[in-house]
Amino acid sequence: MSVFILRRLMQSALVMVAMAVIVFFGIHLIGDPVWMFVSPDMDQQDIEEVTRALGLDRPIWEQFGYFVLSALQGDLGTSFIFGEPALGLIIERMPATLELAFTALLMAVAFGIPLGLYAGLYPDSAVSKAIMAGSILGFSLPTFWVGIMLIMVFAVILGWLPSTGRGDTVDLFGVPVSFLTLDGLKHLLLPAFNLALLKISLVIRLTRAGTREAIHQDYIKFARAKGLSTRRIIGVHLLKNILIPVVTVLGLEFGSLIAFSVVTETVFAWPGMGKLLIEAIQQLDRPIIVAYLIMIVFLFVVINLIVDILYSILDPRVRLGDRGA
Amino acid sequence: MAVTDAGKTSPIEAAPLPAPPAEAPLKRFLSDFADSRLALGAALLLAAIMIVAFLAPVIAPQDPYDLATVSVLDARLPPGTENFAGYTHWLGTDGAGRDLLSAILYGLRISISVGLASGVIALFVGMAVGLVAAYVGGRTEGLIMRVVDLQLSFPAVLVALILLAILGKGIDKIVIALVVAQWAYYARTVRASALVERRREYVEAAQSLGLSHARIIFRHILPNCLAPLIVVGTVQTAHAIALEATLSFLGVGLPQTEPSLGLLIANGFEYMISGKYWISVFPGLALLLTIVSINMVGDQLRDVLNPRLQK
Amino acid sequence: MNDAPTLQVTDLKTHFFTKAGVAKAVDGVTLSVNRGEVLGLVGESGSGKTVTGFSILGLVDQPGRIVSGSIRLNGEELVGKPEADLRKIRGRKVAMIFQDPMMTLNPVLRVDTQMIEAIRAHGDVSEEAARERSREALVRVGIPSPDERLQSYPHQFSGGMRQRVAIAIALLNEPDLIVADEPTTALDVTIQAQILYEVQKLCAETGLAMIWITHDLAVVGGLADRLAVMYAGRVVEEGPVDQVLDAPLHPYTRGLIGSVPSHNRRGARLSQIPGMTPSLLHLPEGCSFAARCPRADDACRVMPPLEGFGPSRAARCHHPFTAENDGQEIDLTFNE
Amino acid sequence: MSETPILTLENVSKRFIRRLDAAEKLVNVFGADRREQVVHAVDDVSIAVKQGEVVGLVGESGCGKSTLGRVVAGIHAPSEGRLLWRGQDVESASAELQRDARLKVQMIFQDPMSSLNPRMRVRDIVGEAPRVHGLVSGAGVKDYVDDMLLRVGLDPSFRDRYPHQFSGGQRQRVGIARALAVKPEFLVCDESVAALDVSIQAQVLNLFMDLRTDLGLTYLFISHDLGVVEHLSDRVVIMYLGRVVETAPTDELFREANHPYTKALLAEVPRIDTRKRKFQPVKGEIPSPLDPPPGCHFHPRCPFAFERCKREAPALKEIAPGRHSACHLNDGG
Amino acid sequence: EDLTIAVGAEATSIDPHFHNLGPNNQLGFQIFDRLANPDERQNFEPGLAVSWAPIDDTTWEFKLREGVKFHDGSDFNADDVICTFERAPNVPNSPAGFSTYTKGKTFVKVDDYTVHVKTDAPYPLMVNDLGNVAIVSNETGCDASTEDYNSGKAAAGTGPYKFVEYVPGDRIVLAANHDYWGEKPTWETVTIKPIKSGPSRVAALLAGDVDVIASVPTTDIETLKGRDDVTLSQGVSNRVIYLHIDQFREASPFVKANGGGDIKNPLMDKRVREAISKAISRELIRDRVMEGLSIPAGQLLPEGFFGVSENLKPDAYDADAAKALLAEAGVPDGFELTIHGPNDRYVNDAKIVEAIAQMLTRVGIKTQVETLPRSVYFSRASSGADGLPEFSLILVGWGAGSGEASSPLRALIATNDKDKGMGTANRGRYSNPEVDKVIEEALAEVDDEKRAGLLAKATEMAIGDYAIIPVHYQVNTWASRKGLKYIPRTDEYTVAYGVVKE
Ligand SMILES: Nc1ncnc2c1ncn2[C@@H]1O[C@H](COP(=O)(O)OP(=O)(O)OP(=O)(O)O)[C@@H](O)[C@H]1O
Ligand SMILES: Nc1ncnc2c1ncn2[C@@H]1O[C@H](COP(=O)(O)OP(=O)(O)OP(=O)(O)O)[C@@H](O)[C@H]1O
Ligand SMILES: [Mg+2]
Ligand SMILES: [Mg+2]
């Protein structure tokens, strides 16, 4: 277990370094961020002063060295546009993104598994075919397009749900969450569904494939030969086995949920870190981009650890610490 | 004693054994594929889309990239409007006055080219890397797979987003970004199946027959890894097309005067609420049809090519 | 011999309706097993042994279906019974053991879960009582430290142990019949011997009837009381094990025995049956073995019936190797 | 014996090692005890095979039979020990000699499905190696392949087919034709008939025997089926957990085995001519090769084991002319 | 009553001195006062100063308003002003602060309600400068960090609305300051939500989630006009959209002869520049690209602004004249050109670039289009690899923050000179010493009337040279639910006190 965690940490440290280097030098190549901030009335002198103040006048490797030094002390730099520690800005917006992502995940499981199970158990029925066709549609539709359609239909035309924003939040253990208030829940529904759509399709397909495969396994036949009820066979024997790939893949996909929240947050004006990133990219706010990526890697590490632990609970064959785990 | 001489007088069996009826693999594959009406329809549709897309310069009524023929005067005409030159825009025009039908055809061409180009390059890169990793094993494999893992642990959108922010716009840039975002999927797929294939006895047979490593990798192992690769390839191509659309929507990606489908949609997106639905709905439909048909074909390929589901 | 056999299968037909055509996997199988008896069911791959076993338990899946025939367990007809009733019989009156011990136990459930649920599916037994019974069953199949083993997951067991657990599960509800589908094929000789030892002991102790499916004549030779030989979905010969092995009636049985290497004829060429098993999709008219049979003639264009030879033997052949004609061709070989 | 054996294994070992990765090394620095996992698949085996001989190699699953076969066929290099081809060390030979020696030893595999490349036609499967090695000209390949197919009893018209279009027995014949195509003198048959039905198995075994007489081939015949080995071999080698425990001419071995493991094995083998026998099995499971018992690997299951067996691994000693056994009981117990 | 406003861009900080950036300033307008507050036409009205006047050539005197209290209860007096101007140019981490406005000025407290500002030379633009800087309290604000402002601790101004809450990315909440010295605030609480995507913003209004939205996308105006539950307010802004033309290099990087060969930069020829101006149909752009929401431009600021010329009219579209001019200039068959522009900066920027490219192509200048995100665009447009502007023909916009023509003249037209701070945004490097002289003269002229004349004169000279080619003035649109109306502002800001009940 400790080896396992260590291995993970070493790998992630590598990603973080790689990411930091690429982004750091890459952004340097794109352009000079200073031009993003200066106001029209400033003259060259002012601009140079700003450049100096932000440390952007020094050679890039020196800037990088400085970044590494302070990163080791937990300081990922100060946002150019916000003037606040980049890490703080990201952490401040993380709960919103995580809430969105988790809700989407929940939706993916809540819709995906039953539908996938049905499609796997009755592969030839018309309903199953419809489910599968729907799932293809689900992962073919570009997220941004679905988002605006959802707003059009549910907010503008039907007026059932609010179009954008996060709604009321309450603090849960000091973290603002919106699913505990009615208003927050209403705001959460559309973006979460938008984000979940892709994953619902994915879970449907995984569950179906898992079901189709498991159903022909000897252990299912053996369970039937024991005279177990269909409910128990599906609910325990089958489900527990197909949960393994579903959990693994969802764990891996959680990263892409967070990544795709960049799109959803933009469309739904959801105050999460994805929106922050997109704006940072547009404005070359390098500290935020770097800090975002490092945070994401960190998040992945944590999530992957959780998934692996879950995995070892679900699948007794897996022992953490084994090679390639 | 020479083996060859003995052949005719072999005492073993007078009448060689009969074999099961021969059936060409291609034919079997096609008939299996055609099993699903839906998939067949999707394949035909996809073929049609591809043909239309690549013939765009021939069949499109207008060259939407030629600024001399496009005029803002014609901007945002609803479907079926005749323009001043007396030409009817069946699908209307977009915000810059491009004939939408033509723009969609050209856009399809770009989207599909981007998808295919990035898919093919990523496939080759991933394939080479994955095969080498699986065949060589040991430290090399460990190192390669760590890199693949790193790449995979980062969602493709983010990779492409950051990369494009760094590289700038242009078809070549987006292809590069998509290749970087995708090669690892292929590498992983190839490696997984190559690992399985490498343990197959026919590989050992080839080794003991003294065949070269290159020959074993490319003539023996590779062809047997193609099936999952093709499946991943189709899905990834669809994915690449959608990804390109998303990136265009996010404002990185392609130059706006030569819009891909994604960019057409993104541009039309701002007209959604104003009721000028056609600017984004028609390209959206084209994109949807393309991606859905590719995915359906991929789905069926998966079923047909998956040996476990056969029979 | 008891009056009614534990299991009586009569003219069972189980067909698979596939795209390529109808595969008559089981096409007129007649069998009976008595109390305390081990029936060996042998035949080559694809001859329909497993499907026969599944038919008895009512476990034939789409696109397969029992088309006709009768399966009587202790006189009770199983064919046509609703699924809910069959479920009550499965595991309670008939149990089954599968070939691959690695695959039969659910890898993600603990052994006790899998055993207890098998008991509680058939009666209102308390968890505790069920656990105790599971423990006893493990002891019966010779598993050391059963309490500890109950808490384990299948992957912590070796193949032989797993197969024993499967047998223990089959025994849990004290069924009248166990269908064992090649349960030792995947195991090593020494482990196979251990399993055979336990099974032999159990049958002797409990009076359990058993169908032992295998393609290994040597194994059934040592274990079974009676033998049924299947070819292309039909039983072609049946009888007490000694008689069938020592004086086979059907040319196929004879060919099969001849092809087993044995130290009596060390280094000699083995007898080989020419040709190969026909596809179940396109079975020839008449005797399905005719095309490979040295004795075949025009009479074989008609399907021979399963004819009795003596009190306990039967064969499905127009030209059996009976005592009268056997002298002509005693060397058990075919084409040399 | 004066005649040089066609193939000699001298103290050959093959180990599979799973090395530690960086993370594991790091925890070791902090005091953890992570070890490399070593499988001694083949442990100090010496065998000499004479020209024209059929040597049967018997043992239970995981005892290293296949690994030994692969070492002989040149697919794996031995971790230790030497492999001599006609008295010459293959390792130190020139590249050309090495290749020749390698081609002279060919392998026939167990699984008729996976041993043929499913994407190649029979003519390529059989014809590829001879063409690559220049044994036959490009134009002559077709005839050559036809000859090979005829030799193994297949109709030459099958040459354009793919493996899946054959039955199991026919596939095995294609595999044999492929091996024969490089004119080998030595065949390693690794469970070559285990996956076949008895009637098909008989066909293939007959083919092996015919090839032996026709082409003067030498065989290393690996099987866990004692019946098959007994039928075919001149001499039998018994392995247990990577080590050879006994070798003897077939007749003598089956008449009276020396090693307790061999005895147990012979007793367990079901035979068609023994009926309604009482099974009396060896106790215990086959131990994991990752962690074999110390001393004599068989001692935990051996009814005759005594103190020394736990400590000391018995050496393989000649107990009678042509017979070797590795058991402490033979040291005048 | 409560009000919810959706804006396109979010303030990056509550600190009014942190970043001289539109969204931040617009927020600051509501919480803080300046010495002089610009009204909706950017005329400076008494704010915290009740009057100001030069008392000699280099000194301005500001009389401060008495009886004003900050939101935190402290009193406003000259100390606040002094410390504000000390703090404003020196905020740590500020990407672009307010030093531009304070530089070269010395602030002297005369008494509690009088402040003197001294400069080295006559400085007519004093109010325009100081009117940009929010006054913070010396008790809480001056020593506070940016974080203190964001957390609300230091965010006390004297403005009509008080800071309540800041949830980054989601909303900023303000509450009425009932003690405001000026016109009493109408709205009890004001919530400002950033919704970046235009359609989403419109959707939010239509869905009733917000009451007012800023920057209505031009595409939706027609639809919104047709609805009777929405009121639109439109107003011209101080922003001119224009083309900057490379006229200092013989070999301009994005100009090629027909077929791709090198060519002497034809853009250096005034006739070619004129041809370009005449080839552009500003009306067509207005009607088809801007959906009517632009005013064809003939100079640097729309009419009514200080220092504009009354003689300059937009060039009329005349393709034939353009072709003739090209022929006259020796390029009768045109040439190849790439026009660059941003795609996320101005209203419909990329579309305008494309339309212009179409039009140029029609008169024979085969034009390629390349639009870039502003992050890349501006730095390359200002200084490429060699430190010089990288492009040949670019579309840019200029908003006159000070509300008068001196701003664009100084930045865009004057000869590029780092040291003097002139021509800082002169990306075409137009240089005419005579024009420079007039501009400098104007900048030192304290007399408003004379200055206006000088500015107009400089403008006429530069436009006559086609130093730049003005395209149009942006017209901004706000939409509100029925019953509300927004008073449009030329500075494009959206402020709560601009929302009135109908
Ligand atoms: N689900 C199915 N669909 C179609 N055909 C099937 C199906 N299951 C079995 N069959 C056919 O039924 C025939 C008998 O199969 P069965 O498994 O009973 O053979 P077996 O005698 O048990 O062979 P083995 O020794 O290989 O286990 C086979 O030819 C097979 O093709
Ligand atoms: N490539 C390999 N890497 C690691 N371990 C291996 C490898 N090949 C074989 N082994 C291990 O070596 C041991 C001997 O394997 P081998 O395949 O030679 O056994 P075998 O006697 O042929 O068994 P079987 O009868 O099951 O074929 C086994 O424990 C196996 O796990
Ligand atoms: Mg079977
Ligand atoms: Mg083996």
JSON list of N, CA, C and O in Angstrom, two decimals, chain B residues 109-129:
[
{"chain": "B", "resi": 109, "resn": "ARG", "atom": "N", "xyz": [-15.45, 18.86, -44.99]},
{"chain": "B", "resi": 109, "resn": "ARG", "atom": "CA", "xyz": [-14.17, 18.42, -45.52]},
{"chain": "B", "resi": 109, "resn": "ARG", "atom": "C", "xyz": [-13.07, 18.69, -44.51]},
{"chain": "B", "resi": 109, "resn": "ARG", "atom": "O", "xyz": [-12.23, 17.85, -44.24]},
{"chain": "B", "resi": 110, "resn": "ILE", "atom": "N", "xyz": [-13.13, 19.88, -43.93]},
{"chain": "B", "resi": 110, "resn": "ILE", "atom": "CA", "xyz": [-12.09, 20.22, -42.96]},
{"chain": "B", "resi": 110, "resn": "ILE", "atom": "C", "xyz": [-12.21, 19.35, -41.71]},
{"chain": "B", "resi": 110, "resn": "ILE", "atom": "O", "xyz": [-11.24, 18.76, -41.25]},
{"chain": "B", "resi": 111, "resn": "SER", "atom": "N", "xyz": [-13.44, 19.27, -41.20]},
{"chain": "B", "resi": 111, "resn": "SER", "atom": "CA", "xyz": [-13.62, 18.49, -39.98]},
{"chain": "B", "resi": 111, "resn": "SER", "atom": "C", "xyz": [-13.16, 17.06, -40.18]},
{"chain": "B", "resi": 111, "resn": "SER", "atom": "O", "xyz": [-12.43, 16.50, -39.36]},
{"chain": "B", "resi": 112, "resn": "ILE", "atom": "N", "xyz": [-13.58, 16.47, -41.29]},
{"chain": "B", "resi": 112, "resn": "ILE", "atom": "CA", "xyz": [-13.22, 15.07, -41.52]},
{"chain": "B", "resi": 112, "resn": "ILE", "atom": "C", "xyz": [-11.71, 14.96, -41.75]},
{"chain": "B", "resi": 112, "resn": "ILE", "atom": "O", "xyz": [-11.06, 14.05, -41.24]},
{"chain": "B", "resi": 113, "resn": "SER", "atom": "N", "xyz": [-11.15, 15.91, -42.50]},
{"chain": "B", "resi": 113, "resn": "SER", "atom": "CA", "xyz": [-9.70, 15.84, -42.71]},
{"chain": "B", "resi": 113, "resn": "SER", "atom": "C", "xyz": [-8.96, 15.96, -41.39]},
{"chain": "B", "resi": 113, "resn": "SER", "atom": "O", "xyz": [-8.01, 15.21, -41.15]},
{"chain": "B", "resi": 114, "resn": "VAL", "atom": "N", "xyz": [-9.40, 16.91, -40.58]},
{"chain": "B", "resi": 114, "resn": "VAL", "atom": "CA", "xyz": [-8.73, 17.07, -39.28]},
{"chain": "B", "resi": 114, "resn": "VAL", "atom": "C", "xyz": [-8.86, 15.80, -38.47]},
{"chain": "B", "resi": 114, "resn": "VAL", "atom": "O", "xyz": [-7.88, 15.29, -37.92]},
{"chain": "B", "resi": 115, "resn": "GLY", "atom": "N", "xyz": [-10.08, 15.25, -38.44]},
{"chain": "B", "resi": 115, "resn": "GLY", "atom": "CA", "xyz": [-10.31, 14.03, -37.68]},
{"chain": "B", "resi": 115, "resn": "GLY", "atom": "C", "xyz": [-9.45, 12.89, -38.21]},
{"chain": "B", "resi": 115, "resn": "GLY", "atom": "O", "xyz": [-8.77, 12.20, -37.46]},
{"chain": "B", "resi": 116, "resn": "LEU", "atom": "N", "xyz": [-9.48, 12.74, -39.52]},
{"chain": "B", "resi": 116, "resn": "LEU", "atom": "CA", "xyz": [-8.73, 11.63, -40.11]},
{"chain": "B", "resi": 116, "resn": "LEU", "atom": "C", "xyz": [-7.23, 11.83, -39.97]},
{"chain": "B", "resi": 116, "resn": "LEU", "atom": "O", "xyz": [-6.52, 10.91, -39.57]},
{"chain": "B", "resi": 117, "resn": "ALA", "atom": "N", "xyz": [-6.80, 13.03, -40.31]},
{"chain": "B", "resi": 117, "resn": "ALA", "atom": "CA", "xyz": [-5.35, 13.27, -40.26]},
{"chain": "B", "resi": 117, "resn": "ALA", "atom": "C", "xyz": [-4.83, 13.05, -38.86]},
{"chain": "B", "resi": 117, "resn": "ALA", "atom": "O", "xyz": [-3.86, 12.33, -38.64]},
{"chain": "B", "resi": 118, "resn": "SER", "atom": "N", "xyz": [-5.52, 13.65, -37.89]},
{"chain": "B", "resi": 118, "resn": "SER", "atom": "CA", "xyz": [-5.02, 13.49, -36.52]},
{"chain": "B", "resi": 118, "resn": "SER", "atom": "C", "xyz": [-5.14, 12.03, -36.11]},
{"chain": "B", "resi": 118, "resn": "SER", "atom": "O", "xyz": [-4.26, 11.48, -35.46]},
{"chain": "B", "resi": 119, "resn": "GLY", "atom": "N", "xyz": [-6.25, 11.40, -36.53]},
{"chain": "B", "resi": 119, "resn": "GLY", "atom": "CA", "xyz": [-6.43, 9.99, -36.19]},
{"chain": "B", "resi": 119, "resn": "GLY", "atom": "C", "xyz": [-5.32, 9.13, -36.77]},
{"chain": "B", "resi": 119, "resn": "GLY", "atom": "O", "xyz": [-4.72, 8.32, -36.07]},
{"chain": "B", "resi": 120, "resn": "VAL", "atom": "N", "xyz": [-5.04, 9.34, -38.04]},
{"chain": "B", "resi": 120, "resn": "VAL", "atom": "CA", "xyz": [-4.05, 8.49, -38.70]},
{"chain": "B", "resi": 120, "resn": "VAL", "atom": "C", "xyz": [-2.66, 8.71, -38.12]},
{"chain": "B", "resi": 120, "resn": "VAL", "atom": "O", "xyz": [-1.94, 7.76, -37.80]},
{"chain": "B", "resi": 121, "resn": "ILE", "atom": "N", "xyz": [-2.31, 9.98, -37.94]},
{"chain": "B", "resi": 121, "resn": "ILE", "atom": "CA", "xyz": [-0.97, 10.24, -37.39]},
{"chain": "B", "resi": 121, "resn": "ILE", "atom": "C", "xyz": [-0.86, 9.68, -35.98]},
{"chain": "B", "resi": 121, "resn": "ILE", "atom": "O", "xyz": [0.10, 8.99, -35.64]},
{"chain": "B", "resi": 122, "resn": "ALA", "atom": "N", "xyz": [-1.89, 9.98, -35.18]},
{"chain": "B", "resi": 122, "resn": "ALA", "atom": "CA", "xyz": [-1.85, 9.48, -33.80]},
{"chain": "B", "resi": 122, "resn": "ALA", "atom": "C", "xyz": [-1.80, 7.96, -33.81]},
{"chain": "B", "resi": 122, "resn": "ALA", "atom": "O", "xyz": [-1.10, 7.34, -33.01]},
{"chain": "B", "resi": 123, "resn": "LEU", "atom": "N", "xyz": [-2.53, 7.37, -34.74]},
{"chain": "B", "resi": 123, "resn": "LEU", "atom": "CA", "xyz": [-2.54, 5.91, -34.82]},
{"chain": "B", "resi": 123, "resn": "LEU", "atom": "C", "xyz": [-1.14, 5.39, -35.10]},
{"chain": "B", "resi": 123, "resn": "LEU", "atom": "O", "xyz": [-0.67, 4.46, -34.46]},
{"chain": "B", "resi": 124, "resn": "PHE", "atom": "N", "xyz": [-0.47, 6.03, -36.05]},
{"chain": "B", "resi": 124, "resn": "PHE", "atom": "CA", "xyz": [0.86, 5.52, -36.39]},
{"chain": "B", "resi": 124, "resn": "PHE", "atom": "C", "xyz": [1.84, 5.73, -35.24]},
{"chain": "B", "resi": 124, "resn": "PHE", "atom": "O", "xyz": [2.60, 4.83, -34.90]},
{"chain": "B", "resi": 125, "resn": "VAL", "atom": "N", "xyz": [1.78, 6.91, -34.67]},
{"chain": "B", "resi": 125, "resn": "VAL", "atom": "CA", "xyz": [2.67, 7.17, -33.54]},
{"chain": "B", "resi": 125, "resn": "VAL", "atom": "C", "xyz": [2.39, 6.19, -32.41]},
{"chain": "B", "resi": 125, "resn": "VAL", "atom": "O", "xyz": [3.29, 5.50, -31.92]},
{"chain": "B", "resi": 126, "resn": "GLY", "atom": "N", "xyz": [1.11, 6.11, -32.06]},
{"chain": "B", "resi": 126, "resn": "GLY", "atom": "CA", "xyz": [0.73, 5.25, -30.95]},
{"chain": "B", "resi": 126, "resn": "GLY", "atom": "C", "xyz": [1.06, 3.80, -31.24]},
{"chain": "B", "resi": 126, "resn": "GLY", "atom": "O", "xyz": [1.53, 3.07, -30.37]},
{"chain": "B", "resi": 127, "resn": "MET", "atom": "N", "xyz": [0.83, 3.41, -32.47]},
{"chain": "B", "resi": 127, "resn": "MET", "atom": "CA", "xyz": [1.06, 2.02, -32.85]},
{"chain": "B", "resi": 127, "resn": "MET", "atom": "C", "xyz": [2.53, 1.67, -32.70]},
{"chain": "B", "resi": 127, "resn": "MET", "atom": "O", "xyz": [2.88, 0.66, -32.10]},
{"chain": "B", "resi": 128, "resn": "ALA", "atom": "N", "xyz": [3.38, 2.52, -33.24]},
{"chain": "B", "resi": 128, "resn": "ALA", "atom": "CA", "xyz": [4.81, 2.25, -33.17]},
{"chain": "B", "resi": 128, "resn": "ALA", "atom": "C", "xyz": [5.24, 2.16, -31.71]},
{"chain": "B", "resi": 128, "resn": "ALA", "atom": "O", "xyz": [5.89, 1.19, -31.30]},
{"chain": "B", "resi": 129, "resn": "VAL", "atom": "N", "xyz": [4.83, 3.16, -30.95]},
{"chain": "B", "resi": 129, "resn": "VAL", "atom": "CA", "xyz": [5.23, 3.20, -29.55]},
{"chain": "B", "resi": 129, "resn": "VAL", "atom": "C", "xyz": [4.71, 1.97, -28.79]},
{"chain": "B", "resi": 129, "resn": "VAL", "atom": "O", "xyz": [5.45, 1.30, -28.07]}
]
